[in-house]
Tab-separated table of C-alpha atoms and ligand atoms in Angstrom:
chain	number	residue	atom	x	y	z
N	273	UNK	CA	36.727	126.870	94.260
N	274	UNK	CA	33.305	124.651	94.806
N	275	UNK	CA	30.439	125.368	97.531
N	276	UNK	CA	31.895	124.229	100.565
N	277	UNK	CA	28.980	121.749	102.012
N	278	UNK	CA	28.366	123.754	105.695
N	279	UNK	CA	27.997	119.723	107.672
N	280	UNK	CA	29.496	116.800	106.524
N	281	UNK	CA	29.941	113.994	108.946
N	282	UNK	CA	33.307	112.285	108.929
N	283	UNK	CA	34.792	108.982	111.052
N	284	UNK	CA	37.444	109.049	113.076
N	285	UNK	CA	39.130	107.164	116.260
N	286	UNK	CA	38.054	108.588	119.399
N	287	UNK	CA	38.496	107.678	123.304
N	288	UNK	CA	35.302	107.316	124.995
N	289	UNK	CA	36.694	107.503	128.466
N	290	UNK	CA	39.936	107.381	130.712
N	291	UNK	CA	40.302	104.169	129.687
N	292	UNK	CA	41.967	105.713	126.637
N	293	UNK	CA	40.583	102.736	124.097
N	294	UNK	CA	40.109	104.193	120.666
N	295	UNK	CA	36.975	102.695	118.851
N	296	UNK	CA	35.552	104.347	115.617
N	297	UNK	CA	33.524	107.646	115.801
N	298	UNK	CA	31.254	109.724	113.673
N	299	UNK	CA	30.925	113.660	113.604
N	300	UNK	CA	30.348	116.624	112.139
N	301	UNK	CA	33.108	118.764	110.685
N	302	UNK	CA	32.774	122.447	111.647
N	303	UNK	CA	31.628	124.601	108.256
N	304	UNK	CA	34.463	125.797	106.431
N	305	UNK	CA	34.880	129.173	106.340
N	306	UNK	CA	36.858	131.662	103.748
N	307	UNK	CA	40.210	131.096	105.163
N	308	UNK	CA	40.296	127.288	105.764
N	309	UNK	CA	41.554	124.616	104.620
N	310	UNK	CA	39.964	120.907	104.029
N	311	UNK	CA	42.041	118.091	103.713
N	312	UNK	CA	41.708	114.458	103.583
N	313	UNK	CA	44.343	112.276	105.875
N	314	UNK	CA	47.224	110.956	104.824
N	315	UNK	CA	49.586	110.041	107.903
N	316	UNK	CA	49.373	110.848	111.716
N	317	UNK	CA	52.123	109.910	114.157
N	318	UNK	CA	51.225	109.161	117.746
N	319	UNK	CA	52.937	111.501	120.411
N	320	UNK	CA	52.962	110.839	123.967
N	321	UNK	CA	50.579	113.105	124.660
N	322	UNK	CA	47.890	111.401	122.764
N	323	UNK	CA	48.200	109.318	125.706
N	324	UNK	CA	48.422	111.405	128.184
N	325	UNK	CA	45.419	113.184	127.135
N	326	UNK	CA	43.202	110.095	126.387
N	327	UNK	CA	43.531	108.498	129.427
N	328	UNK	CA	43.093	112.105	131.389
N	329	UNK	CA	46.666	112.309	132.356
N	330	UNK	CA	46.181	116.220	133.246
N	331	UNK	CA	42.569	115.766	134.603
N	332	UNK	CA	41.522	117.901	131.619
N	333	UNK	CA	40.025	115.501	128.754
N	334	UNK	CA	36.731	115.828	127.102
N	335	UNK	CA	35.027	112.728	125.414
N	336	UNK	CA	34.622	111.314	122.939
N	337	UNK	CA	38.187	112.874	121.894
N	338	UNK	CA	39.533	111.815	118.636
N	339	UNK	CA	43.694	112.280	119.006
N	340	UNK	CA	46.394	112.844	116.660
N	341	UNK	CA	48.460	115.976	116.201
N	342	UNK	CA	51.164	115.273	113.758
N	343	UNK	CA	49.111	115.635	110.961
N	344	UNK	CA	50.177	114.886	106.781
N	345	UNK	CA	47.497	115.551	104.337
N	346	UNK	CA	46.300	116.654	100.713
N	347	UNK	CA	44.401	119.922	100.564
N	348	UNK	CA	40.760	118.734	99.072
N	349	UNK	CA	39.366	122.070	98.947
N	350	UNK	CA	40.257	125.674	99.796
N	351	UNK	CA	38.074	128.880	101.440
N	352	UNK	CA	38.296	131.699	99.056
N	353	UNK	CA	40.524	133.922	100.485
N	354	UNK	CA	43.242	131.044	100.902
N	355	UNK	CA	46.169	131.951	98.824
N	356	UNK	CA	48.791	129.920	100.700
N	357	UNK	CA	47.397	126.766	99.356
N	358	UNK	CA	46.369	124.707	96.578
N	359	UNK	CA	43.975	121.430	95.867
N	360	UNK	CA	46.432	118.542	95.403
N	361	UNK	CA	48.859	119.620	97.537
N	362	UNK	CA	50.822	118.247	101.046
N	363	UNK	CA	50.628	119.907	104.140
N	364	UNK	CA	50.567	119.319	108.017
N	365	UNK	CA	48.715	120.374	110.724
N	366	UNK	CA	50.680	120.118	114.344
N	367	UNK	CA	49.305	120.508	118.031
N	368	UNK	CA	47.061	123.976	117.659
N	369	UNK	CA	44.681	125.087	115.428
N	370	UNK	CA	43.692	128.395	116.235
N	371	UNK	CA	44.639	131.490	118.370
N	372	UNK	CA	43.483	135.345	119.182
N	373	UNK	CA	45.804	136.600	116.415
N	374	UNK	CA	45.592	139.868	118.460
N	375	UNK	CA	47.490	139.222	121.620
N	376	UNK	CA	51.366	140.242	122.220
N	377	UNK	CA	52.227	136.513	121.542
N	378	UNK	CA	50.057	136.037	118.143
N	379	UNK	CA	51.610	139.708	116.980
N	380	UNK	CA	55.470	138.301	118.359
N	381	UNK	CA	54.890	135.174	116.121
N	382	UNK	CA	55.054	132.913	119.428
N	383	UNK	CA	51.101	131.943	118.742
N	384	UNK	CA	51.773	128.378	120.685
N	385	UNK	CA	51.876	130.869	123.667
N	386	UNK	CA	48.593	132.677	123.134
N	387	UNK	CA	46.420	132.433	126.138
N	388	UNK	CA	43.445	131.670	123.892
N	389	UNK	CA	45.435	129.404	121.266
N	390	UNK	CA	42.816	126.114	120.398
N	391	UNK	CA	44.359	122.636	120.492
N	392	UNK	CA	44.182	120.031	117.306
N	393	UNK	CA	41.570	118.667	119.858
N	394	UNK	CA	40.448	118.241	123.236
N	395	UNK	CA	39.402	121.859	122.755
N	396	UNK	CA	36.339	123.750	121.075
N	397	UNK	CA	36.285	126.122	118.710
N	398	UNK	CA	34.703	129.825	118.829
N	399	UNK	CA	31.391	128.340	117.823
N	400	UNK	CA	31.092	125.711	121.057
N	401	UNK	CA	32.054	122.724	118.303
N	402	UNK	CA	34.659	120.125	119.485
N	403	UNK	CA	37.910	120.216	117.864
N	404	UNK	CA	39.097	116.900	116.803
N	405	UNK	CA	42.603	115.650	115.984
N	406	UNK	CA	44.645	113.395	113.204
N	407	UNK	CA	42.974	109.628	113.340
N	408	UNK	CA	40.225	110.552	111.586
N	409	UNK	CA	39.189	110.939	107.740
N	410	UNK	CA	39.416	114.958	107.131
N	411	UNK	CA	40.226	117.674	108.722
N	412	UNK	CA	39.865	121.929	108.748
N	413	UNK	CA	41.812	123.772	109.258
N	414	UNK	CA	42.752	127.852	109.653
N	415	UNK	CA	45.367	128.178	106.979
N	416	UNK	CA	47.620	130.061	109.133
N	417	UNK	CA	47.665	126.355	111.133
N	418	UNK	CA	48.838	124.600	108.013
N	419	UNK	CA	52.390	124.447	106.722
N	420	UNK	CA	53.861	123.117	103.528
N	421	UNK	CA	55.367	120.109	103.498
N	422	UNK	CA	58.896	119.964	101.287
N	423	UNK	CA	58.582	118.015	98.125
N	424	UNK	CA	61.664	116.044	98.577
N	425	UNK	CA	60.658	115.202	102.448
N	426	UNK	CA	58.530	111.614	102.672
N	427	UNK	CA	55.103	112.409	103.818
N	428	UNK	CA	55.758	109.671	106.345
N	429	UNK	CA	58.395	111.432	107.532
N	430	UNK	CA	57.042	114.802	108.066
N	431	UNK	CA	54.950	113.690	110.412
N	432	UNK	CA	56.809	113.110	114.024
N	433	UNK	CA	58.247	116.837	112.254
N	434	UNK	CA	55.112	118.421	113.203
N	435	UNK	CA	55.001	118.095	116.611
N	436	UNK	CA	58.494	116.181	117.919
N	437	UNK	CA	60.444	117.706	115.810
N	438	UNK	CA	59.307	121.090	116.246
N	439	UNK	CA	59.202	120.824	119.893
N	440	UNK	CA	62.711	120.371	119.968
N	441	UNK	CA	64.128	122.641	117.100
N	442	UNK	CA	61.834	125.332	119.054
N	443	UNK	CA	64.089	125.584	121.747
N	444	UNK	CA	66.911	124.804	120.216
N	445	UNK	CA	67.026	128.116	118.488
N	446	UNK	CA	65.586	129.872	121.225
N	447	UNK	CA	68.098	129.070	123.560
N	448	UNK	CA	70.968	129.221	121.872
N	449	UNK	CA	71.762	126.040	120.074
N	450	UNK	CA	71.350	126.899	116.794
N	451	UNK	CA	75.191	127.733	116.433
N	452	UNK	CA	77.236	124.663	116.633
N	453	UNK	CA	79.892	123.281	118.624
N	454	UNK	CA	77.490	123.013	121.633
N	455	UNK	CA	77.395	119.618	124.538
N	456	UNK	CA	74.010	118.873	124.376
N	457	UNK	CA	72.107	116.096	126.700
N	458	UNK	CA	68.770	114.566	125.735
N	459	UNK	CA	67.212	112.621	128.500
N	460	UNK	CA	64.705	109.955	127.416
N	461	UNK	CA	65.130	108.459	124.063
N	462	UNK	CA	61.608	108.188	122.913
N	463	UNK	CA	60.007	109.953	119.786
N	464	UNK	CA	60.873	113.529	121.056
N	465	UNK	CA	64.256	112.224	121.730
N	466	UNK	CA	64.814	111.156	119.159
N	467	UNK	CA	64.388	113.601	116.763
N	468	UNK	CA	66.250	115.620	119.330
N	469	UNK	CA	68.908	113.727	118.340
N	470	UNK	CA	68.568	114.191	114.990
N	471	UNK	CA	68.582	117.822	115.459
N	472	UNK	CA	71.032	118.499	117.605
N	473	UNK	CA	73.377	116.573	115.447
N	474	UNK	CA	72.619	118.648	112.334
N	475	UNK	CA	72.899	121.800	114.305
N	476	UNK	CA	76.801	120.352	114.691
N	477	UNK	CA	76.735	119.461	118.187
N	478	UNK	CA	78.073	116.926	120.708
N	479	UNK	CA	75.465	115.046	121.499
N	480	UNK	CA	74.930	112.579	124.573
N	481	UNK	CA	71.779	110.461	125.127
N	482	UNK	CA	70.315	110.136	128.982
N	483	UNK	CA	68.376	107.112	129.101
N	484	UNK	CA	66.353	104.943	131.732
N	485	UNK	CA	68.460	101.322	130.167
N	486	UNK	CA	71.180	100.305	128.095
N	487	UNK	CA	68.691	99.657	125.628
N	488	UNK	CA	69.342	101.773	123.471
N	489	UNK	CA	72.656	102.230	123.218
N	490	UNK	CA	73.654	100.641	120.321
N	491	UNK	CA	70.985	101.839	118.602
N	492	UNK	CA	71.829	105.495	119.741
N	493	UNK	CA	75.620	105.175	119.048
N	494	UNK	CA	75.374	103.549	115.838
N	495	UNK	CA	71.954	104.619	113.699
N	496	UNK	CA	70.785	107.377	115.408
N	497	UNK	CA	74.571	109.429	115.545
N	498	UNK	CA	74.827	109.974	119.100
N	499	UNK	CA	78.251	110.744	120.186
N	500	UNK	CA	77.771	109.288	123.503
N	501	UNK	CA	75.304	107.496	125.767
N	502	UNK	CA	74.660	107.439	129.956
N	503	UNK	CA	72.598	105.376	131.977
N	504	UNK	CA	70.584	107.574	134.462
N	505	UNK	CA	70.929	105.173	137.224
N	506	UNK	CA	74.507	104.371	136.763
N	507	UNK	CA	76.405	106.489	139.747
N	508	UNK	CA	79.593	106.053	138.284
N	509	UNK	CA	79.039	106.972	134.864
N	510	UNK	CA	76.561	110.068	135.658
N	511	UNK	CA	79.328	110.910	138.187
N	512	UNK	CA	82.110	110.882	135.575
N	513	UNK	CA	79.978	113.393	133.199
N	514	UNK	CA	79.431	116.037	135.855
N	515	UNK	CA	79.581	119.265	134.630
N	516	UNK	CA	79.908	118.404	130.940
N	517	UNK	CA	76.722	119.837	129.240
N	518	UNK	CA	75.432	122.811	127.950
N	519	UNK	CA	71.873	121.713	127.856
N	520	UNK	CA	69.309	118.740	128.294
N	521	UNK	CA	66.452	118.429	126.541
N	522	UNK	CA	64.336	116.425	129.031
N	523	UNK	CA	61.704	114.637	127.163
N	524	UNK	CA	60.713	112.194	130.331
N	525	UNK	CA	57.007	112.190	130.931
N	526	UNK	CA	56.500	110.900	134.026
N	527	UNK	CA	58.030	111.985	137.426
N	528	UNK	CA	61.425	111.998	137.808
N	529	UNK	CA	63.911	113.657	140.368
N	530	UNK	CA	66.262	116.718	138.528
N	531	UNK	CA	69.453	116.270	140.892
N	532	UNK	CA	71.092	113.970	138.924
N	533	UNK	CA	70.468	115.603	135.681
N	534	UNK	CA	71.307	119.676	137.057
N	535	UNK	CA	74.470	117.842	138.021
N	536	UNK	CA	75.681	116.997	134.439
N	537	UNK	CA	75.243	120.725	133.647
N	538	UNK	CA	78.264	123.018	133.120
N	539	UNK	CA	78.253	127.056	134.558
N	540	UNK	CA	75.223	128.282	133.024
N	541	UNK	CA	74.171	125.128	131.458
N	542	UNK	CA	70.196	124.722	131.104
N	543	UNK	CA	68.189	122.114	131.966
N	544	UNK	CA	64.852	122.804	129.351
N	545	UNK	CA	61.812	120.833	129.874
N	546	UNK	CA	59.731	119.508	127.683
N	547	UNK	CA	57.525	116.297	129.130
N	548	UNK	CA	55.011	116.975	130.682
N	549	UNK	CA	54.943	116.075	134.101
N	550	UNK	CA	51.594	117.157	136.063
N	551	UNK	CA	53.188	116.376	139.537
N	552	UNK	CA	55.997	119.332	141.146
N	553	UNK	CA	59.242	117.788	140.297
N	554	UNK	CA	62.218	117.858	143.324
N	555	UNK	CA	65.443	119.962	142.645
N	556	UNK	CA	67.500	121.573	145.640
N	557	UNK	CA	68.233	125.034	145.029
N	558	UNK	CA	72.098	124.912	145.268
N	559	UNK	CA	72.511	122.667	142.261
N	560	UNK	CA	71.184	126.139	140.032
N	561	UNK	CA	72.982	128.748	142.640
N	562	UNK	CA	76.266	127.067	142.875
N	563	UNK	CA	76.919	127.150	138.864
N	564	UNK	CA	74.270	129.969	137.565
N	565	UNK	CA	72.357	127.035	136.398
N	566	UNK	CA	68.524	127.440	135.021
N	567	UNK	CA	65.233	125.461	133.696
N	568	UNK	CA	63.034	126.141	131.479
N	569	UNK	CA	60.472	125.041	129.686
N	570	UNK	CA	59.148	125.084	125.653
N	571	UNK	CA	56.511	124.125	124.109
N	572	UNK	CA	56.247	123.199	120.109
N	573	UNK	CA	57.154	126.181	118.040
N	574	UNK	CA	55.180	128.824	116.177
N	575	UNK	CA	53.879	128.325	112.973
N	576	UNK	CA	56.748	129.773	111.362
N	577	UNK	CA	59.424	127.684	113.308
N	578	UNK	CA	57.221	124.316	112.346
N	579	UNK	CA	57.892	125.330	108.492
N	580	UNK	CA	61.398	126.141	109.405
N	581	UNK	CA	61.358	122.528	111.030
N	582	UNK	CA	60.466	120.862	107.929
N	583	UNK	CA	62.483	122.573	105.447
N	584	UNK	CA	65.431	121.722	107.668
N	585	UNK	CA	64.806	118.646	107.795
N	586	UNK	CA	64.505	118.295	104.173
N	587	UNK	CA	67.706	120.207	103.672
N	588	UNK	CA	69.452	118.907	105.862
N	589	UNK	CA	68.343	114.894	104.794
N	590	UNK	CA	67.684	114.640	108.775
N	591	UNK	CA	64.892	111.453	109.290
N	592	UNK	CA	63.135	109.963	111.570
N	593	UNK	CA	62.973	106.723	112.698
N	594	UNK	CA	59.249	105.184	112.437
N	595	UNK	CA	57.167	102.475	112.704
N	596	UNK	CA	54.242	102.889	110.495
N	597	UNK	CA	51.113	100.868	111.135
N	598	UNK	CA	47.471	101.063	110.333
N	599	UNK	CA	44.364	102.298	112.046
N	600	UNK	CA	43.098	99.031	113.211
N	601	UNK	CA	46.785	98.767	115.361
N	602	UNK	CA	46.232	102.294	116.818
N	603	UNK	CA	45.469	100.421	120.511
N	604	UNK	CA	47.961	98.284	120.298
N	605	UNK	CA	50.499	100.968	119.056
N	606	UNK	CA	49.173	103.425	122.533
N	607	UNK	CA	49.401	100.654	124.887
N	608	UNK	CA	53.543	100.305	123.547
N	609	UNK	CA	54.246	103.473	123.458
N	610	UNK	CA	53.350	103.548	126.876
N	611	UNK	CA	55.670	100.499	127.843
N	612	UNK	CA	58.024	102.021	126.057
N	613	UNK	CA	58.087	99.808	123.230
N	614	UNK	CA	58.426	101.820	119.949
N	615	UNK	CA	61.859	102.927	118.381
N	616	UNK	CA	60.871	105.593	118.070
N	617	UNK	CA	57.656	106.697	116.883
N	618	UNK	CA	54.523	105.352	115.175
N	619	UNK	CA	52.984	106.940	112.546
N	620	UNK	CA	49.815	105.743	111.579
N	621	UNK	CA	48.673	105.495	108.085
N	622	UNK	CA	45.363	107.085	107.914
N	623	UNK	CA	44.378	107.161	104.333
N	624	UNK	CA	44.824	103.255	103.841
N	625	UNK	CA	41.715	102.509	106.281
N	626	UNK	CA	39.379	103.936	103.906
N	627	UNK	CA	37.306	105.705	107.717
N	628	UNK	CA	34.268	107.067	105.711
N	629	UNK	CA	33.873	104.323	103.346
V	199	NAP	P1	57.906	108.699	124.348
V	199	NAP	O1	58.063	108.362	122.921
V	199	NAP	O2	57.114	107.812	125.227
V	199	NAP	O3	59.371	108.915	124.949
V	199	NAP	C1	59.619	109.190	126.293
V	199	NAP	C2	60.947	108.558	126.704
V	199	NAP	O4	61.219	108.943	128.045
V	199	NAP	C3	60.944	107.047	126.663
V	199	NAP	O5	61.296	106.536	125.416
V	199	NAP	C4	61.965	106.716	127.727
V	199	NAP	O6	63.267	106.830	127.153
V	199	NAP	C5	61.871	107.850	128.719
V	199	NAP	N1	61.150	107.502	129.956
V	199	NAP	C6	61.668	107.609	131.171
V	199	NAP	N2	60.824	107.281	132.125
V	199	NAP	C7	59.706	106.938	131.538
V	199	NAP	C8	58.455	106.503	132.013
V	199	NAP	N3	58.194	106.344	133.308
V	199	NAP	N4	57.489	106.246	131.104
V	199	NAP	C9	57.745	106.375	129.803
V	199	NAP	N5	58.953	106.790	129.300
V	199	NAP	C10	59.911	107.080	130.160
V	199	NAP	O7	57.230	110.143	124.496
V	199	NAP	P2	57.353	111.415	123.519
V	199	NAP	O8	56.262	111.364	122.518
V	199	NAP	O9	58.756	111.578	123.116
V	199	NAP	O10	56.942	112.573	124.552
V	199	NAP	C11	57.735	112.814	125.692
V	199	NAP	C12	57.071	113.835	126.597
V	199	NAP	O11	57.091	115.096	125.954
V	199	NAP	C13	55.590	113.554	126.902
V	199	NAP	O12	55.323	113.960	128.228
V	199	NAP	C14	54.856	114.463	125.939
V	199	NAP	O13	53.567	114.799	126.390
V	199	NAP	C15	55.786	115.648	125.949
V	199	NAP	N6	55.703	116.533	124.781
V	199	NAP	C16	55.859	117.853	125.020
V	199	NAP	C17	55.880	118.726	123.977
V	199	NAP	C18	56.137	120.178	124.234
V	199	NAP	O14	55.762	121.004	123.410
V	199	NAP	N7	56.783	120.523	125.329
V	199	NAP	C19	55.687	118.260	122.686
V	199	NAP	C20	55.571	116.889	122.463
V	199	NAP	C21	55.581	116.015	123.531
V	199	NAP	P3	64.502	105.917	127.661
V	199	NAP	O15	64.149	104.496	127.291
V	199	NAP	O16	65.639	106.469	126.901
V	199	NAP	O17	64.621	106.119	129.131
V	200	ZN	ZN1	52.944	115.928	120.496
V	201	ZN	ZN1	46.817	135.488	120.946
């Protein structure tokens, strides 16, 4: 492989402030070292954390802080002891980049759980530098970060994989849905959602969409293969589907109450978050005692379960639906995401901006 140039400045989108606008930014990547990976942007989707994190959602957002964790790239050059990949070739990079490799979650292959995991950005690496995310020119990476993405799997496509997708196929096999025949609820059709959909339908399950409107119903019934659809505020139909799920996969990222939603749960049903909500949410105790009900929480997937994620996905022909738009729409993109206004996830495409030209 070629000398790997120890500073080379790169441009990139990155909040200045709360205010969460994205303007163009210049830095310095961190030096490659023997085990990394560079590679050159192709695709990033936009998750709803990159909002939540540029505009300071969880009160824990360094600027300037360029998002993006649902990485696609080509590898442009390799650290010598990276065997795993070659120049040329695909990959993504999801929501961490780094972790002890020592503790009992990086040696029980749950990394995302490490204590001292790094994020794709909004964190700093070993050396002090800032890490910084997917709307930008380049990247490097730790190759045990990077996955591979399938050849017959559109690179567009991959993306909402590496984060959405793996956030819900996560817990999916975790808790027990990866044998079908399951009722499975997923509350809030957004990107997550979505793919949740997706998912759960490949896994061979009932599945039954929880949304805010009717929206989306059509859209849920008919393209995305929902087998049915409830309105949250609609007494009479939430009342009517009491007790008739095994799980929700709450994607909702903003407060909501969990009565209504522990009430559509069967005996032992679970009610698993994943939005991130940084207020206490209101449940009554009797709606888990009287039916042995739980929640839980997940978050992404290890390394190994985001490969699994896309391989499945290519198997299984299960896609996304996306909106792809370039960089110079990334504000405009944020600002409908957060009026709920995308079906159901941008991806932005990266490498058509030419950043460092
Ligand atoms: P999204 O595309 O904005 O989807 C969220 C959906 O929730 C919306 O489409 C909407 O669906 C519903 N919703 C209900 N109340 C809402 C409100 N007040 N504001 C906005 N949407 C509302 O978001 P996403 O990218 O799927 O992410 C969802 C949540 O999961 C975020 O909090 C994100 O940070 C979190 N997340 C967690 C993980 C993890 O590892 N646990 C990974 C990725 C994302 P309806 O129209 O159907 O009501
Ligand atoms: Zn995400
Ligand atoms: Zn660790």
């Amino acid at each position: 492989m070629g000398s790997l140039e120890s500073e080379r400045s790169v441009t990139g989108y990155a909040a200045k402030d709360s205010s969460g606008h994205l303007s163009p930014y210049s830095y310095t990547l961190r030096t490659p070292g023997p085990e990394d990976v560079v590679l050159r942007v192709i695709y990033c989707g936009i998750c709803h954390t990159d909002l939540h994190q540029t505009r300071n959602d969880m009160g824990m957002s360094n600027y300037p802080m360029v998002p993006g964790h649902e990485v696609v790239g080509v590898v442009t050059e390799i650290g010598k002891e990276v065997e795993k990949f070659k120049i040329g070739e695909h990959v993504g990079v999801g929501c961490i980049v780094g972790s002890c490799k020592s503790c009992k979650a990086c040696s029980g292959k749950v990394e995302q759980y490490c204590n001292k995991r790094i994020w794709t950005y909004n964190d700093v690496y070993p050396d002090g530098k800032p890490t910084q995310g997917g709307f930008a020119s380049t990247m490097v990476v730790d190759q045990m970060f990077v996955v591979h993405i399938p050849e017959n799997l559109p690179l567009e496509q991959a993306a909402p994989l590496l984060c959405a997708g793996v956030t819900v196929y996560s817990p999916m096999k975790h808790f027990g849905m990866a044998e079908p025949g399951k009722r499975c609820g997923i509350l809030g059709l957004g990107g997550v959602g979505h793919v949740g959909v997706k998912i759960a339908k490949a896994f061979g399950h009932h599945v039954t969409v929880i949304s805010s409107s009717n929206r989306k119903r059509e859209e849920a019934l008919g393209v995305l293969g929902a087998d049915a659809y409830l309105v949250s505020n609609d007494a009479v139909q939430m009342q009517e589907a009491a007790e008739s799920l095994d799980f929700i996969l709450d994607t909702v990222p903003a407060n909501h109450p969990l009565e209504p939603y522990l009430s559509l749960l069967k005996i032992n049903g679970k009610l698993i978050m994943l939005g991130v909500v940084p207020e206490p949410l209101h449940f009554v105790s009797p709606l888990l005692i009287l039916g042995r009900r739980s929640i839980a929480g997940s978050f992404i997937g290890s390394m190994e379960e985001t490969q699994e994620t896309l391989n499945f996905c290519a198997d299984k022909k299960v896609s996304c639906q996306i909106e792809v738009v370039g960089m110079e729409y990334l504000n405009d993109a944020m600002e409908r995401l957060e009026k709920n206004d995308v079906r159901y996830r941008f991806v932005v495409d990266v490498a058509a901006s030419n950043l460092d030209k």
